[in-house]
XYZ file of C-alpha atoms in Angstrom:
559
model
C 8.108 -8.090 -29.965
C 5.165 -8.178 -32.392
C 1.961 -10.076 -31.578
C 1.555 -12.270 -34.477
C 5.528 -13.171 -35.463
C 4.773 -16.137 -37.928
C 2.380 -14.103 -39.673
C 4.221 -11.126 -39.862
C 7.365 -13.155 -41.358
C 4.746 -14.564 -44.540
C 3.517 -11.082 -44.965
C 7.807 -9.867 -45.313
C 7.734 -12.660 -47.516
C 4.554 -11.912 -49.117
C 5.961 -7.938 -50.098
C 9.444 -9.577 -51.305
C 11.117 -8.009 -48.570
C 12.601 -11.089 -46.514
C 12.880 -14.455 -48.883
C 11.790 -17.959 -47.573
C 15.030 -19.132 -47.397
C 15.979 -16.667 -45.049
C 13.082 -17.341 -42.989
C 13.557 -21.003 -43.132
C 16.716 -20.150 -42.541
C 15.883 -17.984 -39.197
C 13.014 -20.908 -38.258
C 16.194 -22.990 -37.244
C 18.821 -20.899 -35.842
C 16.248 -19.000 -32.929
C 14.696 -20.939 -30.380
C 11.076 -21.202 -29.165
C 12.271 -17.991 -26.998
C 13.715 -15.813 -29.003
C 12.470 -13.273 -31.669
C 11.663 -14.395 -35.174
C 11.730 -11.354 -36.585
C 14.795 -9.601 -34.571
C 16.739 -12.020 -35.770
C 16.049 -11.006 -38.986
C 16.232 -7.620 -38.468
C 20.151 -8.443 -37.290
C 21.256 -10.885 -40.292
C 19.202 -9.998 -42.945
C 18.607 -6.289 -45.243
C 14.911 -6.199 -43.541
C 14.510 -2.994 -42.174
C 12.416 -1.492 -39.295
C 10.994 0.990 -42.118
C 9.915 -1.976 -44.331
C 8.418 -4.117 -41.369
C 6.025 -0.740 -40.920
C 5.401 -0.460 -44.391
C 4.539 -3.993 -44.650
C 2.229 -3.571 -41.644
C 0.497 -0.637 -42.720
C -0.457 -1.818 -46.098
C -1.918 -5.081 -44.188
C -4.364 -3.081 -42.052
C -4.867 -0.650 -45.139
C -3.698 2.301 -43.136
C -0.661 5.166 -43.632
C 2.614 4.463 -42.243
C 4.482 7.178 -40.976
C 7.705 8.511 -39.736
C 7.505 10.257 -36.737
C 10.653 12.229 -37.218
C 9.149 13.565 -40.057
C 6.135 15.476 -38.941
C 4.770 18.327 -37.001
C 3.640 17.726 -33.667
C 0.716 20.230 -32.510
C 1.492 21.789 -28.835
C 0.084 20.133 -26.456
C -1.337 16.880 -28.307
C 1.040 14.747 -25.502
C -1.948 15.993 -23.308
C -4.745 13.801 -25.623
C -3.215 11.028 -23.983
C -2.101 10.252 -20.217
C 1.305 8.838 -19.805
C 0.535 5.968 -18.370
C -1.627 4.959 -21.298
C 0.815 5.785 -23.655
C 3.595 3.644 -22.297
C 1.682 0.602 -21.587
C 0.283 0.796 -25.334
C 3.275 2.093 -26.844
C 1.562 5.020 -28.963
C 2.011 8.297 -29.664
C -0.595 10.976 -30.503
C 0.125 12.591 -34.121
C -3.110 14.904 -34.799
C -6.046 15.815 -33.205
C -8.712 18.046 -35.643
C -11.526 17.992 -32.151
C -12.996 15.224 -33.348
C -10.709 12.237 -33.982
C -7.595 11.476 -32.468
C -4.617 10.555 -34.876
C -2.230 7.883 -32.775
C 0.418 5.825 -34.051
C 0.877 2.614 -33.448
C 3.631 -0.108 -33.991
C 2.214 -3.209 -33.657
C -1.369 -3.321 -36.215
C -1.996 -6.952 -35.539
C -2.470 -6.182 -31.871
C -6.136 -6.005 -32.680
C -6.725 -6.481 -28.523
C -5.394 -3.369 -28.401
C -6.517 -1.306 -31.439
C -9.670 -2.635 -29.771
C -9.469 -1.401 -26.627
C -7.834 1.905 -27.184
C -11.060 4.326 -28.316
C -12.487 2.898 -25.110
C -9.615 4.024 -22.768
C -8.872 7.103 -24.484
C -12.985 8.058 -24.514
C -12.471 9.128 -28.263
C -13.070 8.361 -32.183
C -9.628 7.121 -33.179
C -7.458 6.884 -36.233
C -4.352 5.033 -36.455
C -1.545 4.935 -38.082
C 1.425 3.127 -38.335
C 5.226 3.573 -37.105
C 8.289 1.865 -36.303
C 9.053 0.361 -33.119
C 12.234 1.850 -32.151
C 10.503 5.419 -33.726
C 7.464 5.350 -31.181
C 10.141 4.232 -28.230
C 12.261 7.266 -29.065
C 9.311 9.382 -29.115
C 7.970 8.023 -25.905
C 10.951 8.858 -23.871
C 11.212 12.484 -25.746
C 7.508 13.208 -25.109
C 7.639 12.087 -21.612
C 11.377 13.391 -20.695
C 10.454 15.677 -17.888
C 8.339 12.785 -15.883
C 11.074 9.783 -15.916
C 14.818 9.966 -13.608
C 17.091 8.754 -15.561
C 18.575 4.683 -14.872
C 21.473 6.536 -13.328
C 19.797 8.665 -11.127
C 17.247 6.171 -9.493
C 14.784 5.207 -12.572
C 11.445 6.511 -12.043
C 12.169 8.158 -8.818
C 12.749 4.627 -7.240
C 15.341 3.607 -4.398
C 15.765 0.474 -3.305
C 16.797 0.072 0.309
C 16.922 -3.318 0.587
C 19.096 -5.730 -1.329
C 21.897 -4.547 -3.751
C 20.547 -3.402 -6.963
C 23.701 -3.137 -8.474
C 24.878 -6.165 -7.025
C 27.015 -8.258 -9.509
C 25.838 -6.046 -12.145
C 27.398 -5.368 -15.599
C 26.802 -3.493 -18.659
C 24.764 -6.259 -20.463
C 22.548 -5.889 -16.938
C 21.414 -2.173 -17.293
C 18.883 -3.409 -19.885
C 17.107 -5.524 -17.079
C 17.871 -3.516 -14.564
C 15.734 -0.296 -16.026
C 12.934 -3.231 -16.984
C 12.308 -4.140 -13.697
C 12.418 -0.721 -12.498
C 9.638 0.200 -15.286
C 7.535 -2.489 -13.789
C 7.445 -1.824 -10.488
C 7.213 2.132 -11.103
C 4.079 1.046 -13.506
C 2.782 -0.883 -11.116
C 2.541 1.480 -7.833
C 1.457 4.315 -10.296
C -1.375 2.447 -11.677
C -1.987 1.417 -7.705
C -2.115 -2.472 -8.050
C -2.094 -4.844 -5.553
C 0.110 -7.625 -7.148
C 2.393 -8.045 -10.042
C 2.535 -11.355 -11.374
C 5.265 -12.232 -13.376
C 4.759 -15.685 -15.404
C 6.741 -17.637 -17.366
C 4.744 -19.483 -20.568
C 6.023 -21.793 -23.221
C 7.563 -19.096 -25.499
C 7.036 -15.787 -23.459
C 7.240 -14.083 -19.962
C 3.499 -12.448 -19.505
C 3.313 -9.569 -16.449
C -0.052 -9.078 -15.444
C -1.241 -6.419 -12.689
C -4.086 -7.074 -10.164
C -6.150 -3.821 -10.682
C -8.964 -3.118 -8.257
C -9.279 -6.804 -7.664
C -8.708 -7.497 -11.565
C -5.953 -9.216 -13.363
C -4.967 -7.089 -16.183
C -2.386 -8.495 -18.595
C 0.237 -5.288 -19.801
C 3.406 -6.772 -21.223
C 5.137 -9.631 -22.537
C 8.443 -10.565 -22.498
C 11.031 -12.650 -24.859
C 11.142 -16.094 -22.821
C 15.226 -15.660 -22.896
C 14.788 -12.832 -20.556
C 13.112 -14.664 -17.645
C 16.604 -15.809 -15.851
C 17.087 -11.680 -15.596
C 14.326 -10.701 -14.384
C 14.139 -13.729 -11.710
C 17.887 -12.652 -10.895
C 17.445 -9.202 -10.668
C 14.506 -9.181 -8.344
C 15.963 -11.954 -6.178
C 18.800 -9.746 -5.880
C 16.835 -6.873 -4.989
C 15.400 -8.605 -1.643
C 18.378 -9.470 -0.185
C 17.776 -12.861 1.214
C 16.526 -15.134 -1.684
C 18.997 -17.304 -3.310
C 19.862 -16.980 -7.142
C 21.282 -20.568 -7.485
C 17.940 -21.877 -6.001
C 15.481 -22.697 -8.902
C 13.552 -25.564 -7.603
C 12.309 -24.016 -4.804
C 9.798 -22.103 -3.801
C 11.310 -18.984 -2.053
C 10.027 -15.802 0.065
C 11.106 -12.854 0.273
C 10.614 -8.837 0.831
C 11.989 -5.688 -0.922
C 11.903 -2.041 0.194
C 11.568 0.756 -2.367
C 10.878 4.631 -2.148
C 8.928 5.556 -5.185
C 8.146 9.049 -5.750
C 9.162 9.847 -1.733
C 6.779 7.112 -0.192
C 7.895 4.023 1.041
C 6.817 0.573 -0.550
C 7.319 -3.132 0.714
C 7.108 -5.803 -1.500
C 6.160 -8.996 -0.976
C 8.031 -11.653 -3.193
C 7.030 -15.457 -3.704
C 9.027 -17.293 -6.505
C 7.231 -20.449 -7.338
C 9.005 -23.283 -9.889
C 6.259 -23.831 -12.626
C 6.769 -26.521 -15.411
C 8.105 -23.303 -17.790
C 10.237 -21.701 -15.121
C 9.893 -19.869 -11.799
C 6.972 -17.564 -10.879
C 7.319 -14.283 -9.262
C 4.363 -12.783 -7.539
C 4.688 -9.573 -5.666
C 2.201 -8.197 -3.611
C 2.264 -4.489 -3.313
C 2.021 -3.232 0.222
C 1.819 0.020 0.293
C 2.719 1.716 3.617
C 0.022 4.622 3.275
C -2.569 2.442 4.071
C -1.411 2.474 7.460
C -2.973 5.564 7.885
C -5.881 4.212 6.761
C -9.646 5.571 9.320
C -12.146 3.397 9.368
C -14.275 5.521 6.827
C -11.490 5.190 4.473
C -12.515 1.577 4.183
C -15.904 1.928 3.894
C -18.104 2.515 6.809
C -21.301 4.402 7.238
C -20.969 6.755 10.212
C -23.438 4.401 12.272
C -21.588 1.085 11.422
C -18.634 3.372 12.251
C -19.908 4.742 16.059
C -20.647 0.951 17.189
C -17.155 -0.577 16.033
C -15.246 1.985 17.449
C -17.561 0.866 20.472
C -16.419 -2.781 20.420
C -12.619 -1.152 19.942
C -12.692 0.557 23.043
C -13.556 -2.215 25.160
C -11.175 -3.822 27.785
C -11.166 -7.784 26.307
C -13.055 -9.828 24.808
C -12.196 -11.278 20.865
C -13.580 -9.030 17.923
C -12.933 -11.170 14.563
C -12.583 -10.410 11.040
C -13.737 -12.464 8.905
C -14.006 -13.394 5.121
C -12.360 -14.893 2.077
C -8.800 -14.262 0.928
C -8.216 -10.934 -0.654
C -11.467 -9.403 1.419
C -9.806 -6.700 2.878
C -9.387 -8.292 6.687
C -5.680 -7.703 7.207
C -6.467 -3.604 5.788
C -9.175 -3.480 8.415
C -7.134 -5.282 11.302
C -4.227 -2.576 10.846
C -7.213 0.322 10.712
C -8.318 -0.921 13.869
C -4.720 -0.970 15.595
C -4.004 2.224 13.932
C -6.967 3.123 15.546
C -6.285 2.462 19.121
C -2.783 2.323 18.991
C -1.605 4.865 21.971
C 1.333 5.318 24.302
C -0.789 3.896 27.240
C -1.089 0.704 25.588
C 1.115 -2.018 24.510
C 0.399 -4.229 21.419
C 1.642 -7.245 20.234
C 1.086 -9.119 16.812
C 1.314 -12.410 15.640
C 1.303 -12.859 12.108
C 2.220 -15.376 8.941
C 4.405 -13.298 7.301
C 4.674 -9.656 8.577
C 2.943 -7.799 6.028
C 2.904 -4.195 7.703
C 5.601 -2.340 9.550
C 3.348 -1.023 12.035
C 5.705 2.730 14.374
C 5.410 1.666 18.391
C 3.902 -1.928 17.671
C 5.703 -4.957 18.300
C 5.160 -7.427 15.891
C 6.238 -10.967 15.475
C 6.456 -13.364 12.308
C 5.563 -16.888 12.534
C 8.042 -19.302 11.427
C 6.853 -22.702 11.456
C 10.159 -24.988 9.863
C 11.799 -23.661 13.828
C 8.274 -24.424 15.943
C 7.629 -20.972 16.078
C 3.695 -21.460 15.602
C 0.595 -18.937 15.718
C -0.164 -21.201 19.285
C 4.071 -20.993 20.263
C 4.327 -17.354 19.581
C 1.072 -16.322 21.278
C 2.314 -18.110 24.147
C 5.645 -16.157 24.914
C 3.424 -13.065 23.824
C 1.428 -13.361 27.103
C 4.024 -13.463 29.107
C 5.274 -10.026 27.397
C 1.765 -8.041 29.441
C 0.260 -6.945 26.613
C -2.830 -5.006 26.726
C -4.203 -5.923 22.881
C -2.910 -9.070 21.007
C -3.358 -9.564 17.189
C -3.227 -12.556 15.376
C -3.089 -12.705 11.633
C -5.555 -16.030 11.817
C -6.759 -18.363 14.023
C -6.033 -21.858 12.285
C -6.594 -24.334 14.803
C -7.945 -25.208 18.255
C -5.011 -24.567 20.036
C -4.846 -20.994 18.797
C -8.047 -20.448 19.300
C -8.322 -21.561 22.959
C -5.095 -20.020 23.791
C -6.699 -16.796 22.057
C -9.867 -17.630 24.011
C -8.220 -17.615 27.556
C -6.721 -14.258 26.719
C -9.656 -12.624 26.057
C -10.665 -13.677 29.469
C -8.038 -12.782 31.446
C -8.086 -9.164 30.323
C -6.922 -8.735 27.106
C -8.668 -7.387 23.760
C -7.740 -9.978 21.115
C -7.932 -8.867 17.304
C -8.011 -11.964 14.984
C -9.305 -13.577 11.436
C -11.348 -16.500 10.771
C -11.924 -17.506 6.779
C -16.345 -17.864 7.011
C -18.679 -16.835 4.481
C -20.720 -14.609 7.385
C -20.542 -13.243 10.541
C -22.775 -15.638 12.468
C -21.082 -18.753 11.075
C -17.784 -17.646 12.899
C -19.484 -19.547 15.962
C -19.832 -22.355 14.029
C -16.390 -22.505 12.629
C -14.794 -22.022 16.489
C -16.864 -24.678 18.125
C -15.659 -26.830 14.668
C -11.907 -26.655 15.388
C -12.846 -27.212 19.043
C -13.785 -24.494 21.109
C -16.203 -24.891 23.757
C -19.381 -22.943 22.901
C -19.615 -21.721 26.697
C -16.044 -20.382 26.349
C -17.334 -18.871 22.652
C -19.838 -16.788 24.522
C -18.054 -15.466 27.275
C -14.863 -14.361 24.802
C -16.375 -12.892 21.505
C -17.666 -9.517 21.752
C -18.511 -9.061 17.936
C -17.745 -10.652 14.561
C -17.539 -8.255 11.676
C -17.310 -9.680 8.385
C -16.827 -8.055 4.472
C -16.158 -8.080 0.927
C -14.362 -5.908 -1.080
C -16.314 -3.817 -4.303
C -15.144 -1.813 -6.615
C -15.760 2.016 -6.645
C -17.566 4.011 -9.258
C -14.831 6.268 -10.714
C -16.245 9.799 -10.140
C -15.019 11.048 -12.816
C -17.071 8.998 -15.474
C -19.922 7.004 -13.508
C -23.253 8.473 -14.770
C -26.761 7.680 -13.752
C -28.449 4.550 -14.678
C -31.701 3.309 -13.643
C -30.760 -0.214 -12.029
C -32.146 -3.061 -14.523
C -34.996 -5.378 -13.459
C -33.266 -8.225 -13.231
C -30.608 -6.028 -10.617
C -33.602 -4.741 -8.789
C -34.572 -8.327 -8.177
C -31.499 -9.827 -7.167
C -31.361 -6.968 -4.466
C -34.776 -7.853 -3.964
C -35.797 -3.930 -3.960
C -38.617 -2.652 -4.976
C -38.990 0.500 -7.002
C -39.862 2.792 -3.404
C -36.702 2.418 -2.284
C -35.303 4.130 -5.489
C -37.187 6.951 -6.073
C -35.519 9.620 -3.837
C -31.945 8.346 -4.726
C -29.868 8.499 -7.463
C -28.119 5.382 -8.637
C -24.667 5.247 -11.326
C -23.626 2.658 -13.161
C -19.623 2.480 -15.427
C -18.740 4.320 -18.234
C -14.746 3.998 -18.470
C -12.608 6.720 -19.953
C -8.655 7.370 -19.203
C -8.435 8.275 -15.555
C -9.956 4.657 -14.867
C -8.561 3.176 -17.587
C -11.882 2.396 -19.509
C -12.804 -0.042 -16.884
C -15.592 2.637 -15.188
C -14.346 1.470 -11.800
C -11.128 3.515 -9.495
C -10.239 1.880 -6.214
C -12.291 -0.309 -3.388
C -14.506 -0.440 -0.638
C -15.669 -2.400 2.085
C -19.103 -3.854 2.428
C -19.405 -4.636 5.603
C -21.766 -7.227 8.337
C -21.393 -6.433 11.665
C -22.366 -9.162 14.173
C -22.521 -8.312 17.881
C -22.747 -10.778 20.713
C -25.094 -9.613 23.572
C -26.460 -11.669 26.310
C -29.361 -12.468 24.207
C -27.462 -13.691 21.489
C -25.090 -15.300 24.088
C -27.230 -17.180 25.782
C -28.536 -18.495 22.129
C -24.737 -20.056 21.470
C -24.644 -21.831 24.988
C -28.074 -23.761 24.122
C -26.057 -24.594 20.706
C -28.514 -22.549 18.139
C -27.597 -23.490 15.196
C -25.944 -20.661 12.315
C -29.272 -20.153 10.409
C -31.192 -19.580 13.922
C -28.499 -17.224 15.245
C -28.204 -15.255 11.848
C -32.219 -14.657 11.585
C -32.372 -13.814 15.224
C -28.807 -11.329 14.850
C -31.003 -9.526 11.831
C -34.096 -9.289 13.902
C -32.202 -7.604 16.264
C -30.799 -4.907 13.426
C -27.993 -6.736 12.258
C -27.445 -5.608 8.562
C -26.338 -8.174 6.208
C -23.274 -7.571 3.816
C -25.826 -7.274 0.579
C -27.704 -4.272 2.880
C -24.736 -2.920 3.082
C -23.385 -3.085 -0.442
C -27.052 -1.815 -1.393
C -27.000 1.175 0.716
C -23.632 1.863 -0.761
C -25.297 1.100 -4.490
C -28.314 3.928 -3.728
C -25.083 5.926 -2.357
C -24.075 6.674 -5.550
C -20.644 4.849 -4.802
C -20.686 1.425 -6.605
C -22.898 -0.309 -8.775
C -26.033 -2.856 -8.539
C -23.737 -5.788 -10.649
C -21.130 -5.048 -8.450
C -23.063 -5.867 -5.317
C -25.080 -8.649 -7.131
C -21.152 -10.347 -7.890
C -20.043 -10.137 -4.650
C -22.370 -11.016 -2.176
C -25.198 -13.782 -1.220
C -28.535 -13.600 -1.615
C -29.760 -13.236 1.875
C -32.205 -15.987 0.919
C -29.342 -18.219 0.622
């Protein structure tokens, strides 16, 4: 599918090679849906040679046929695979200085654009033909991809039926949907989002906290794909369309084990899919794999090995707090000791944990299941969030009776987690006898290593940080470059930044006269609290993100 179809059907007409009857002709017979110019590529003499020929002449450079020339060894390596699937080029010549690729689609300028970036080089394109670069792909890249047959892309589904109801005419799909999700755990994303628009199907991947658009789709194969992954999680209906739906696959890709996460949502164009990607390596996650400085490290591990008490997580959605809640059970999670978790859904499988999902629609609530978990003798309880004040005060008179209670609250801090327990009704003498420590964080985005290079931080960084130029002069500081590893962004993966409040008699004693959030915050820093833009600046003269990352995703600590 081309990017610009109407235009590319005047220029066929412009060359002679399609006439405007035919188009006209075409106009009426496809729908808003379908493919302009495949259609007349089946009932008309256009050919795929002529459509590159057209193409090429239009963005004044050579078309080519790929069939035709003489590939240097090793120019697949100019290019990683990943790169050259998403784009759908091909490398043709590289003299050291400027890299030959061919493209199909010239009037993609988004991506003629973004290319040199990615690929860190001087480019020079030419054109091919769609089905020529396609072939090429899967000969150049033969020895990396299973076959559909033999598990596409090294994937196995163990939940659902794959090949349930199938048919010939399916295998298309099928190997689509495969592609994606292969794509997507390669590239390490967090979500695929698969959304249906007016005349197309977009799929977008959340990179490193980023939504990244990497495909369209024909509108007409929507249905499929919707089917097909419905199919694949075993318990969400096909006939149901007006519904929204949950539901979970399990894959193995490349020998580790994947859960899915699958919402369908009805939208005014069609259903939604969004998967989250939940991969079961993070499991194994330490706590300096999310983040931590070795002295923020030492005094959580303190608060983990305590016998009660609550220790919350807290923070927006998408901050990391379910990641750190399974690091801390991972963490602590012995023979010796039993755990139990609540939790809306069951995002983890956690080995020697026993878990429980919430299901509201039957009454079993966060407050209901937390309830017949008690009477189960745990020794450490987890719930996924503490939503209201019976929760909280059943949470509450756990802590005190013994147990150590994990849990997250949604608060912009770690001070105003008080606040937002004595708002849904806890007693603030029954806040400072339970909570042992609050920790709250944000997620940033790493430096890639391969490509980050030093930069001074700018003056209008240094002030927004509110350092001064002392601070800087025995550390090194990087800023983003991009090139292929990273995809051109300059950024690879995430951290935590972290605030870690801890309740002490002082501070306990300052909740029972009800102090309010500002006066407990100035008092937790006086008494060596660091706040989460401390944290992301330590981590910025690190070496391991950047000063605008820190600046984007934290507070002033004036404010």
């Amino acid at each position: 599918m081309f990017s610009n179809e109407d235009y590319l059907a005047e220029l066929l007409n412009e060359a002679g090679v399609v006439s405007p009857e035919e188009i006209a002709d075409a106009r009426r017979r496809v729908s808003g849906s379908q493919s302009l110019v495949a259609y007349l590529l089946a009932n008309t003499a256009l050919t795929e040679d002529q459509i590159g020929e057209v193409l090429a002449a239009n963005a004044g450079i050579a078309f080519v046929r790929l069939a035709d020339l003489q590939f240097q060894p090793g120019i697949t390596e100019t290019i990683t695979e990943d790169t050259a699937k998403r784009y759908r080029v091909i490398p043709v010549q590289d003299d050291g200085l400027t890299l030959t690729i061919a493209v199909a689609d010239p009037l993609d300028f988004e991506t003629l654009d973004s290319l040199p970036h990615i690929i860190g080089r001087d480019l020079n394109f030419v054109c091919a033909t769609q089905p020529d670069i396609q072939y090429h792909l899967r000969e150049f890249y033969r020895a990396t991809d299973a076959s559909p047959d033999d598990g596409a892309f090294g994937i196995q589904v163990t939940t659902g039926d794959l090949e349930a109801g199938a048919d010939a005419d399916d295998a298309p799909v099928i190997r689509l949907v495969i592609q994606l999700l292969s794509e997507a755990f390669r590239l390490r994303a967090s979500d695929i989002h698969i959304e249906p628009l007016e005349t197309s199907v977009r799929v977008r991947y959340r990179l490193d906290g980023k939504l990244i658009h990497v495909d369209s789709h024909p509108k007409k194969l929507l249905p499929s794909i919707i089917a097909r992954l419905k199919v694949m999680s075993g318990t969400m209906s096909i006939a149901e369309k007006r519904m929204p739906q949950d539901g979970r696959i399990q894959l193995k890709i490349g020998g580790k084990e994947v859960d899915l996460r699958v919402s369908s949502v009805p939208s005014n164009h069609g259903e939604s899919i969004v998967m989250r990607i939940l991969d079961k390596t993070a499991l194994m996650l330490g706590l300096p794999e999310l983040g931590f400085f070795s002295d923020d490290q030492t005094t959580f591990e303190q608060l983990l090995g305590l016998p009660d008490g609550i220790l919350l997580v807290t923070g927006p959605t998408g901050s990391g707090k379910t990641t750190t809640l399974y690091a801390c059970l991972n963490v602590i999670n012995r023979p010796d000791k039993k755990i139990i978790t609540v939790e809306d859904p069951v995002e983890y499988e956690l080995p020697g944990i026993n878990q429980v999902m919430v299901k509201s629609d039957i009454g079993m609530t966060f407050a209901a299941a937390l309830r017949a978990m008690l009477r189960q003798a745990p020794n450490i309880i987890m719930i996924g969030e503490i939503r209201d004040a019976e929760t909280a005060n059943i949470a509450i008179n756990a802590s005190l009776t013994g147990h150590l209670v994990f849990s997250t609250l949604h608060t912009n801090d770690a001070p105003s987690a008080v606040a937002r327990l004595a708002d849904i009704g806890v007693k603030p003498f029954l806040i400072a006898s339970a909570v042992r420590g609050v920790l709250a964080q944000r997620l940033v985005r790493k430096l890639c290593p391969i490509c980050k290079s030093p930069t001074e931080l700018t003056e209008k960084e240094m002030r927004a940080l509110s350092l001064d130029a002392s601070r800087t002069i025995d550390a090194t500081t990087f800023g983003p470059v991009g090139c292929d590893k990273c995809r051109g962004g300059g950024y690879k993966g995430r951290m935590g930044i972290f605030e870690l409040f801890l309740v002490d008699d002082e501070v306990r004693q300052m909740i029972n006269t009800g102090l309010t959030t500002t006066q407990l915050r100035r008092r937790a820093r006086e008494l060596g609290m660091r706040t989460l833009r401390e944290d992301g600046i330590r981590k910025v003269l690190a070496g391991l993100t950047s000063g605008s990352e820190v600046v984007h995703t934290t507070m002033s600590d004036a404010d």
